[in-house]
Amino acid sequence: MTRREIVPGIEWVGAVDWDRRLFDALIPLPEGTSYNAYLVRGRDRTALIDTVDPTKADVLREHLAGVQRIDDLIIQHVEQDHSGLAPEIVARYPKVRVLATPKAQTMIADHLGIPAERVTPVADGETVSLGGKTLEFVHAPWVHWPETMLTYVPEDRLLFTCDFFGAHLAMSGLFAREAENLETSAKRYYAEIMMPFAKTIRGHLEKVRKLNPAVVAPSHGPIHDDPARILSAYERWANGAPANLVLIPYTSMHGSTGKMVGHLVEALAARGVAAIPFNLPVTDLGAYAIHLVDAATVVFATPTVLVGPHPNVVLAAALTAALRPKLRHAAVIGSYGWAGKAPETIQALASGLAAEWLPPVFARGLPTEATFEELDRLADAIAEKHKNLG
Ligand code: FEO
């Protein structure tokens, strides 16, 4: 993709990564991603907003071929998929001024090797004039690192938001209106990256509303020239009440736990409660995370391996707690051969959840009629807890 104009004087100079399938060696990227960087040219100065992932260095070099001067490099966020080529920019444009939040100053030294004294810290609300274009910096800690800031260009009502409002989505177009199923991609991204900071995000959403941008330009995925859509979606995800939905991440080795999951799904459905089982060995964890944005209850279902829960369910429990969803209730069900401590282990792993734990249901070997009756009682309890949820 070549350099592209967003509004006069502001160009996209990012890279599309069609083939990337994993982020942080953990997060599946079924639709690839992009790393958006932007060139802002004023009468007097030229600024580069972020860079791209170092694996796409050749693309950024191509975009900047013929750009004789960059006066300001804005590092909105120190994670390397955006800042990783900052050292190269500093080397190529030795007079460039590097601007970032005070918090980012030492992080840039730690993560990128650019000396802290080479970075000029900018205060929240501080402005830099490029001549006919102003950069106004808006500190936005915890979307999703502590050092992050947004950059507003009031002349164009254009807000650069770094990871905030992003989506892991590779596409040939540049704008949200050209994206298929954008809401699902953006929700997946919100669940995996932003949901742990939902409380902070609510405050930042208010700040963004007050700025009233006409264009929101994140660092991943498409640019929003109708920001109301993504702002409303974020408000729904961050503020909405939990839905009448139960998620059941599970693994079954010899079929006992699988039978219990099947029974619980039907028992919940018979009581008017929607339930989704996620068979972990074949589940895209991102799809599970998307539903965590809304679900009111999670039931971890696990066989017993060496007296503890199956490692797949250990991962699901740890991830669920780390994402800090708005779950209100949780339970553990499953099976064991002769003894086990799976419920206690799962509860300890997910102790960070602000959820009420319902009594566990475990079968020794094959589930019996008594097991299924216990599962029915669990379904009764969940249906009762969910009765006021939409
Ligand atoms: Fe896209 Fe937090 O980096």
Short mmCIF file of C-alpha atoms and ligand atoms in Angstrom, two decimals:
data_model
loop_
_atom_site.label_atom_id
_atom_site.label_comp_id
_atom_site.label_asym_id
_atom_site.label_seq_id
_atom_site.Cartn_x
_atom_site.Cartn_y
_atom_site.Cartn_z
CA MET A 1 0.00 0.00 0.00
CA THR A 2 1.37 3.43 -0.84
CA ARG A 3 1.33 6.53 1.34
CA ARG A 4 -2.25 7.79 1.54
CA GLU A 5 -3.80 11.16 2.32
CA ILE A 6 -6.39 11.22 5.11
CA VAL A 7 -6.96 14.98 5.03
CA PRO A 8 -4.74 17.59 3.34
CA GLY A 9 -1.36 17.57 5.11
CA ILE A 10 -1.92 14.30 6.98
CA GLU A 11 -0.93 10.98 5.42
CA TRP A 12 -1.04 7.34 6.48
CA VAL A 13 2.45 5.84 6.30
CA GLY A 14 1.78 2.52 8.05
CA ALA A 15 2.13 -1.15 7.15
CA VAL A 16 -0.45 -3.90 6.66
CA ASP A 17 0.54 -7.29 8.05
CA TRP A 18 -1.69 -9.79 6.23
CA ASP A 19 0.14 -12.86 7.52
CA ARG A 20 0.61 -12.25 11.23
CA ARG A 21 -1.39 -14.81 13.19
CA LEU A 22 -0.22 -14.32 16.79
CA PHE A 23 0.43 -11.31 18.98
CA ASP A 24 2.40 -11.37 22.23
CA ALA A 25 2.93 -15.08 21.46
CA LEU A 26 -0.62 -15.52 22.82
CA ILE A 27 -3.37 -13.60 21.03
CA PRO A 28 -4.68 -15.16 17.80
CA LEU A 29 -4.95 -12.73 14.88
CA PRO A 30 -7.26 -14.53 12.42
CA GLU A 31 -7.53 -11.42 10.25
CA GLY A 32 -3.90 -10.22 10.42
CA THR A 33 -3.27 -6.67 11.59
CA SER A 34 -1.84 -3.32 10.60
CA TYR A 35 0.55 -0.86 12.24
CA ASN A 36 -0.58 2.66 11.44
CA ALA A 37 1.88 5.54 11.43
CA TYR A 38 1.04 9.04 10.25
CA LEU A 39 2.94 11.94 8.72
CA VAL A 40 1.65 15.42 9.62
CA ARG A 41 3.06 18.29 7.58
CA GLY A 42 2.67 21.89 8.71
CA ARG A 43 4.09 25.00 7.08
CA ASP A 44 7.10 24.98 9.39
CA ARG A 45 7.52 21.49 10.77
CA THR A 46 6.81 17.86 9.88
CA ALA A 47 5.86 15.29 12.50
CA LEU A 48 5.76 11.51 12.40
CA ILE A 49 3.16 9.97 14.70
CA ASP A 50 4.48 6.55 15.79
CA THR A 51 6.35 4.06 13.60
CA VAL A 52 5.53 0.45 12.64
CA ASP A 53 6.52 -3.01 13.82
CA PRO A 54 10.23 -3.64 13.10
CA THR A 55 9.29 -6.60 10.88
CA LYS A 56 7.83 -4.02 8.49
CA ALA A 57 10.83 -1.67 8.48
CA ASP A 58 11.13 -1.84 4.69
CA VAL A 59 7.56 -0.57 4.27
CA LEU A 60 8.11 2.48 6.50
CA ARG A 61 11.42 3.20 4.73
CA GLU A 62 9.59 3.16 1.41
CA HIS A 63 6.88 5.49 2.70
CA LEU A 64 9.48 7.94 3.98
CA ALA A 65 11.64 7.86 0.84
CA GLY A 66 11.88 11.47 -0.29
CA VAL A 67 10.78 12.88 3.10
CA GLN A 68 13.74 15.18 3.68
CA ARG A 69 12.94 16.25 7.22
CA ILE A 70 11.09 15.00 10.21
CA ASP A 71 11.19 17.60 12.96
CA ASP A 72 9.12 15.79 15.57
CA LEU A 73 8.74 12.09 16.27
CA ILE A 74 5.72 11.50 18.49
CA ILE A 75 5.94 8.25 20.46
CA GLN A 76 2.40 7.84 21.76
CA HIS A 77 3.07 4.37 23.19
CA VAL A 78 6.31 2.50 23.83
CA GLU A 79 5.19 -1.03 22.87
CA GLN A 80 7.47 -2.06 20.03
CA ASP A 81 4.81 -2.65 17.36
CA HIS A 82 4.54 1.17 17.24
CA SER A 83 7.83 2.46 18.59
CA GLY A 84 10.20 -0.28 17.41
CA LEU A 85 11.59 1.79 14.54
CA ALA A 86 12.05 4.97 16.58
CA PRO A 87 15.82 4.31 16.90
CA GLU A 88 16.05 4.12 13.11
CA ILE A 89 14.14 7.40 12.70
CA VAL A 90 16.42 9.09 15.24
CA ALA A 91 19.47 7.80 13.35
CA ARG A 92 18.15 8.85 9.95
CA TYR A 93 16.93 12.30 11.10
CA PRO A 94 19.52 13.21 13.78
CA LYS A 95 17.89 16.59 14.54
CA VAL A 96 14.46 15.08 15.18
CA ARG A 97 12.82 16.04 18.47
CA VAL A 98 11.36 12.98 20.23
CA LEU A 99 8.15 13.80 22.10
CA ALA A 100 6.44 11.51 24.61
CA THR A 101 4.85 11.58 28.05
CA PRO A 102 7.16 11.97 31.09
CA LYS A 103 6.28 8.37 32.02
CA ALA A 104 7.42 7.19 28.58
CA GLN A 105 10.79 8.91 28.86
CA THR A 106 12.48 6.17 30.89
CA MET A 107 10.48 3.42 29.21
CA ILE A 108 11.85 4.56 25.83
CA ALA A 109 15.35 4.22 27.25
CA ASP A 110 14.54 0.79 28.71
CA HIS A 111 12.76 -0.70 25.69
CA LEU A 112 14.35 1.09 22.73
CA GLY A 113 17.78 2.15 23.91
CA ILE A 114 17.17 5.83 23.10
CA PRO A 115 18.70 7.80 26.01
CA ALA A 116 16.09 9.45 28.25
CA GLU A 117 17.75 12.87 27.78
CA ARG A 118 17.10 12.53 24.02
CA VAL A 119 13.33 12.57 24.74
CA THR A 120 11.39 15.79 25.35
CA PRO A 121 8.51 15.12 27.75
CA VAL A 122 5.17 16.77 26.97
CA ALA A 123 2.50 17.63 29.53
CA ASP A 124 -1.16 16.72 29.28
CA GLY A 125 -2.77 19.46 27.16
CA GLU A 126 0.57 20.80 25.87
CA THR A 127 0.58 21.89 22.23
CA VAL A 128 3.16 22.05 19.48
CA SER A 129 2.57 24.19 16.39
CA LEU A 130 3.73 22.79 13.06
CA GLY A 131 2.44 25.90 11.25
CA GLY A 132 -1.22 25.65 10.31
CA LYS A 133 -1.45 22.34 12.16
CA THR A 134 -1.31 21.99 15.92
CA LEU A 135 -0.53 18.83 17.88
CA GLU A 136 -2.32 18.77 21.23
CA PHE A 137 -1.23 15.94 23.53
CA VAL A 138 -3.81 14.17 25.66
CA HIS A 139 -2.39 11.85 28.30
CA ALA A 140 -4.31 8.58 28.36
CA PRO A 141 -2.66 6.20 30.83
CA TRP A 142 -3.74 2.56 30.75
CA VAL A 143 -5.01 2.25 27.22
CA HIS A 144 -3.28 -0.10 27.69
CA TRP A 145 0.15 0.83 29.11
CA PRO A 146 0.82 3.51 31.74
CA GLU A 147 2.71 5.90 29.43
CA THR A 148 0.24 6.26 26.57
CA MET A 149 -1.01 9.51 25.09
CA LEU A 150 -3.32 10.56 22.27
CA THR A 151 -2.60 13.41 19.84
CA TYR A 152 -5.29 15.82 18.61
CA VAL A 153 -5.08 18.07 15.57
CA PRO A 154 -7.80 20.69 16.22
CA GLU A 155 -7.61 22.25 12.74
CA ASP A 156 -8.83 18.94 11.26
CA ARG A 157 -10.63 17.62 14.37
CA LEU A 158 -8.51 14.52 13.91
CA LEU A 159 -7.52 12.41 16.92
CA PHE A 160 -4.64 9.90 16.80
CA THR A 161 -5.48 7.31 19.46
CA CYS A 162 -2.71 4.69 19.26
CA ASP A 163 -4.11 1.33 20.52
CA PHE A 164 -7.37 2.95 21.75
CA PHE A 165 -10.20 2.12 19.27
CA GLY A 166 -7.90 -0.21 17.31
CA ALA A 167 -8.66 -3.50 15.60
CA HIS A 168 -6.39 -6.32 14.50
CA LEU A 169 -7.60 -6.29 10.92
CA ALA A 170 -5.56 -6.34 7.71
CA MET A 171 -7.39 -4.73 4.80
CA SER A 172 -6.61 -2.95 1.56
CA GLY A 173 -8.87 -0.01 2.41
CA LEU A 174 -8.10 2.61 5.01
CA PHE A 175 -11.48 3.53 6.48
CA ALA A 176 -13.93 1.77 8.78
CA ARG A 177 -16.71 2.04 6.22
CA GLU A 178 -14.68 -0.28 3.94
CA ALA A 179 -14.28 -2.99 6.61
CA GLU A 180 -16.44 -6.10 6.82
CA ASN A 181 -17.53 -7.17 10.32
CA LEU A 182 -15.55 -4.35 11.88
CA GLU A 183 -17.53 -4.49 15.11
CA THR A 184 -16.48 -8.11 15.72
CA SER A 185 -12.81 -7.34 15.01
CA ALA A 186 -12.88 -4.24 17.21
CA LYS A 187 -14.67 -6.16 19.99
CA ARG A 188 -12.08 -8.94 19.87
CA TYR A 189 -9.40 -6.27 20.19
CA TYR A 190 -11.24 -4.53 23.04
CA ALA A 191 -11.64 -7.85 24.89
CA GLU A 192 -8.00 -8.82 24.61
CA ILE A 193 -6.30 -5.46 25.05
CA MET A 194 -8.64 -2.95 26.67
CA MET A 195 -11.13 -4.86 28.84
CA PRO A 196 -8.73 -5.20 31.81
CA PHE A 197 -8.77 -1.39 32.00
CA ALA A 198 -12.51 -0.83 31.48
CA LYS A 199 -12.78 1.54 34.43
CA THR A 200 -10.01 3.82 33.11
CA ILE A 201 -11.43 3.57 29.63
CA ARG A 202 -14.75 5.00 30.79
CA GLY A 203 -12.92 8.18 31.86
CA HIS A 204 -10.97 8.40 28.61
CA LEU A 205 -14.15 7.94 26.60
CA GLU A 206 -15.57 11.06 28.25
CA LYS A 207 -12.40 12.99 27.33
CA VAL A 208 -12.71 11.87 23.71
CA ARG A 209 -16.42 12.77 23.63
CA LYS A 210 -15.53 16.30 24.80
CA LEU A 211 -12.93 16.68 22.04
CA ASN A 212 -15.65 15.65 19.56
CA PRO A 213 -13.25 14.44 16.83
CA ALA A 214 -14.45 14.13 13.24
CA VAL A 215 -11.81 11.46 12.56
CA VAL A 216 -10.33 8.88 14.94
CA ALA A 217 -7.08 7.38 13.68
CA PRO A 218 -5.87 4.41 15.76
CA SER A 219 -2.59 2.52 15.36
CA HIS A 220 -4.18 -0.79 14.34
CA GLY A 221 -6.97 -1.37 11.84
CA PRO A 222 -9.14 1.11 9.99
CA ILE A 223 -9.55 4.85 10.53
CA HIS A 224 -12.95 6.00 11.79
CA ASP A 225 -14.38 8.95 9.86
CA ASP A 226 -17.71 8.30 11.60
CA PRO A 227 -16.37 7.98 15.17
CA ALA A 228 -19.85 7.82 16.75
CA ARG A 229 -20.03 4.15 15.81
CA ILE A 230 -16.87 3.00 17.58
CA LEU A 231 -17.45 5.35 20.53
CA SER A 232 -20.94 3.89 21.08
CA ALA A 233 -19.57 0.36 20.84
CA TYR A 234 -16.88 1.11 23.45
CA GLU A 235 -19.48 2.67 25.75
CA ARG A 236 -21.64 -0.44 25.42
CA TRP A 237 -18.73 -2.82 26.07
CA ALA A 238 -17.27 -0.85 28.98
CA ASN A 239 -20.51 0.26 30.65
CA GLY A 240 -23.18 -2.27 29.66
CA ALA A 241 -24.69 -4.68 32.20
CA PRO A 242 -23.77 -8.37 31.82
CA ALA A 243 -25.98 -10.43 29.52
CA ASN A 244 -27.96 -13.60 30.25
CA LEU A 245 -25.09 -15.70 28.94
CA VAL A 246 -22.96 -18.53 30.37
CA LEU A 247 -19.57 -19.45 28.90
CA ILE A 248 -18.23 -22.95 29.44
CA PRO A 249 -14.53 -23.29 28.57
CA TYR A 250 -13.77 -27.00 28.79
CA THR A 251 -11.57 -29.94 27.92
CA SER A 252 -12.58 -33.60 27.99
CA MET A 253 -10.08 -36.49 27.82
CA HIS A 254 -12.29 -39.59 27.90
CA GLY A 255 -15.75 -38.06 27.52
CA SER A 256 -17.01 -37.66 31.11
CA THR A 257 -16.50 -33.90 31.33
CA GLY A 258 -17.82 -33.51 27.78
CA LYS A 259 -21.06 -35.30 28.74
CA MET A 260 -21.45 -33.00 31.75
CA VAL A 261 -20.94 -29.92 29.59
CA GLY A 262 -23.54 -31.16 27.08
CA HIS A 263 -26.04 -31.75 29.88
CA LEU A 264 -25.42 -28.33 31.45
CA VAL A 265 -25.84 -26.49 28.13
CA GLU A 266 -29.24 -28.15 27.63
CA ALA A 267 -30.31 -27.64 31.23
CA LEU A 268 -29.48 -23.94 30.98
CA ALA A 269 -31.26 -23.60 27.64
CA ALA A 270 -34.38 -25.25 29.15
CA ARG A 271 -34.30 -22.54 31.82
CA GLY A 272 -34.00 -19.68 29.30
CA VAL A 273 -30.26 -19.14 29.78
CA ALA A 274 -27.98 -18.96 26.73
CA ALA A 275 -24.78 -21.00 27.04
CA ILE A 276 -21.75 -21.41 24.79
CA PRO A 277 -19.29 -24.31 25.27
CA PHE A 278 -15.70 -23.67 24.15
CA ASN A 279 -13.81 -26.92 23.54
CA LEU A 280 -10.40 -25.48 24.42
CA PRO A 281 -8.10 -27.65 22.26
CA VAL A 282 -9.91 -26.39 19.15
CA THR A 283 -11.09 -22.98 20.40
CA ASP A 284 -9.72 -19.65 19.23
CA LEU A 285 -9.22 -17.97 22.61
CA GLY A 286 -10.04 -14.64 20.99
CA ALA A 287 -13.57 -15.88 20.23
CA TYR A 288 -13.91 -16.83 23.90
CA ALA A 289 -12.61 -13.38 24.91
CA ILE A 290 -15.19 -11.64 22.68
CA HIS A 291 -18.00 -13.32 24.62
CA LEU A 292 -16.36 -12.50 27.95
CA VAL A 293 -17.19 -8.85 27.23
CA ASP A 294 -20.89 -9.65 27.79
CA ALA A 295 -21.25 -12.89 29.79
CA ALA A 296 -22.60 -12.91 33.35
CA THR A 297 -21.33 -16.38 34.29
CA VAL A 298 -18.41 -18.67 33.48
CA VAL A 299 -18.34 -22.40 34.24
CA PHE A 300 -14.87 -23.96 33.93
CA ALA A 301 -15.17 -27.65 33.07
CA THR A 302 -12.14 -29.88 33.50
CA PRO A 303 -11.03 -33.45 33.84
CA THR A 304 -8.37 -34.18 36.45
CA VAL A 305 -4.74 -34.62 35.42
CA LEU A 306 -2.29 -35.60 38.17
CA VAL A 307 -4.78 -34.41 40.85
CA GLY A 308 -5.16 -30.95 39.26
CA PRO A 309 -7.16 -29.34 36.44
CA HIS A 310 -6.21 -29.98 32.82
CA PRO A 311 -3.53 -27.46 31.66
CA ASN A 312 -5.87 -26.13 28.93
CA VAL A 313 -8.37 -25.13 31.61
CA VAL A 314 -5.58 -23.71 33.77
CA LEU A 315 -4.71 -21.38 30.88
CA ALA A 316 -8.38 -20.44 30.36
CA ALA A 317 -8.83 -19.67 34.06
CA ALA A 318 -5.68 -17.55 34.25
CA LEU A 319 -6.59 -15.69 31.04
CA THR A 320 -10.16 -15.10 32.20
CA ALA A 321 -8.94 -13.55 35.44
CA ALA A 322 -6.31 -11.44 33.63
CA LEU A 323 -8.89 -9.96 31.24
CA ARG A 324 -11.01 -8.77 34.20
CA PRO A 325 -14.44 -9.21 32.58
CA LYS A 326 -17.69 -8.14 34.22
CA LEU A 327 -18.62 -11.73 35.19
CA ARG A 328 -20.84 -11.95 38.26
CA HIS A 329 -20.83 -15.72 38.87
CA ALA A 330 -18.43 -18.62 38.34
CA ALA A 331 -18.35 -22.36 38.93
CA VAL A 332 -16.16 -25.38 38.26
CA ILE A 333 -17.45 -28.75 37.06
CA GLY A 334 -15.69 -31.86 35.80
CA SER A 335 -14.50 -35.35 36.56
CA TYR A 336 -11.69 -37.22 38.26
CA GLY A 337 -10.32 -40.77 38.36
CA TRP A 338 -9.65 -41.39 42.04
CA ALA A 339 -8.95 -38.04 43.72
CA GLY A 340 -8.44 -34.41 42.83
CA LYS A 341 -8.30 -30.78 43.78
CA ALA A 342 -9.34 -29.21 40.47
CA PRO A 343 -12.04 -26.86 41.86
CA GLU A 344 -9.73 -25.38 44.49
CA THR A 345 -6.93 -24.89 41.96
CA ILE A 346 -9.19 -23.20 39.40
CA GLN A 347 -10.70 -20.92 42.04
CA ALA A 348 -7.22 -19.93 43.22
CA LEU A 349 -6.07 -19.23 39.65
CA ALA A 350 -9.13 -17.08 38.95
CA SER A 351 -9.29 -15.48 42.38
CA GLY A 352 -8.92 -12.05 40.76
CA LEU A 353 -12.44 -12.34 39.33
CA ALA A 354 -15.03 -10.24 41.15
CA ALA A 355 -17.49 -13.13 40.85
CA GLU A 356 -19.52 -15.20 43.28
CA TRP A 357 -18.44 -18.87 43.13
CA LEU A 358 -21.28 -21.38 42.97
CA PRO A 359 -20.81 -24.92 44.38
CA PRO A 360 -18.69 -27.20 42.14
CA VAL A 361 -20.07 -30.39 40.55
CA PHE A 362 -17.62 -33.29 40.10
CA ALA A 363 -18.08 -36.91 39.01
CA ARG A 364 -15.78 -39.78 39.88
CA GLY A 365 -15.39 -41.48 36.52
CA LEU A 366 -18.55 -41.49 34.41
CA PRO A 367 -21.26 -38.95 35.31
CA THR A 368 -24.28 -40.66 36.91
CA GLU A 369 -27.91 -39.68 37.33
CA ALA A 370 -26.89 -38.07 40.62
CA THR A 371 -24.28 -35.98 38.74
CA PHE A 372 -26.87 -34.82 36.21
CA GLU A 373 -29.25 -33.88 39.05
CA GLU A 374 -26.45 -31.80 40.61
CA LEU A 375 -25.90 -30.11 37.25
CA ASP A 376 -29.64 -29.37 37.08
CA ARG A 377 -29.39 -27.72 40.50
CA LEU A 378 -26.43 -25.65 39.23
CA ALA A 379 -28.53 -24.63 36.21
CA ASP A 380 -31.39 -23.69 38.58
CA ALA A 381 -29.02 -21.52 40.63
CA ILE A 382 -27.62 -19.79 37.53
CA ALA A 383 -31.10 -19.18 36.09
CA GLU A 384 -32.17 -17.63 39.40
CA LYS A 385 -29.09 -15.37 39.45
CA HIS A 386 -29.71 -14.36 35.82
CA LYS A 387 -33.42 -13.69 36.09
CA ASN A 388 -33.04 -9.90 35.90
CA LEU A 389 -30.47 -9.90 33.08
CA GLY A 390 -31.35 -9.04 29.49
FE1 FEO B 1 -0.35 -2.11 19.51
FE2 FEO B 1 0.15 -1.83 22.79
O1 FEO B 1 0.67 -2.01 21.05
#
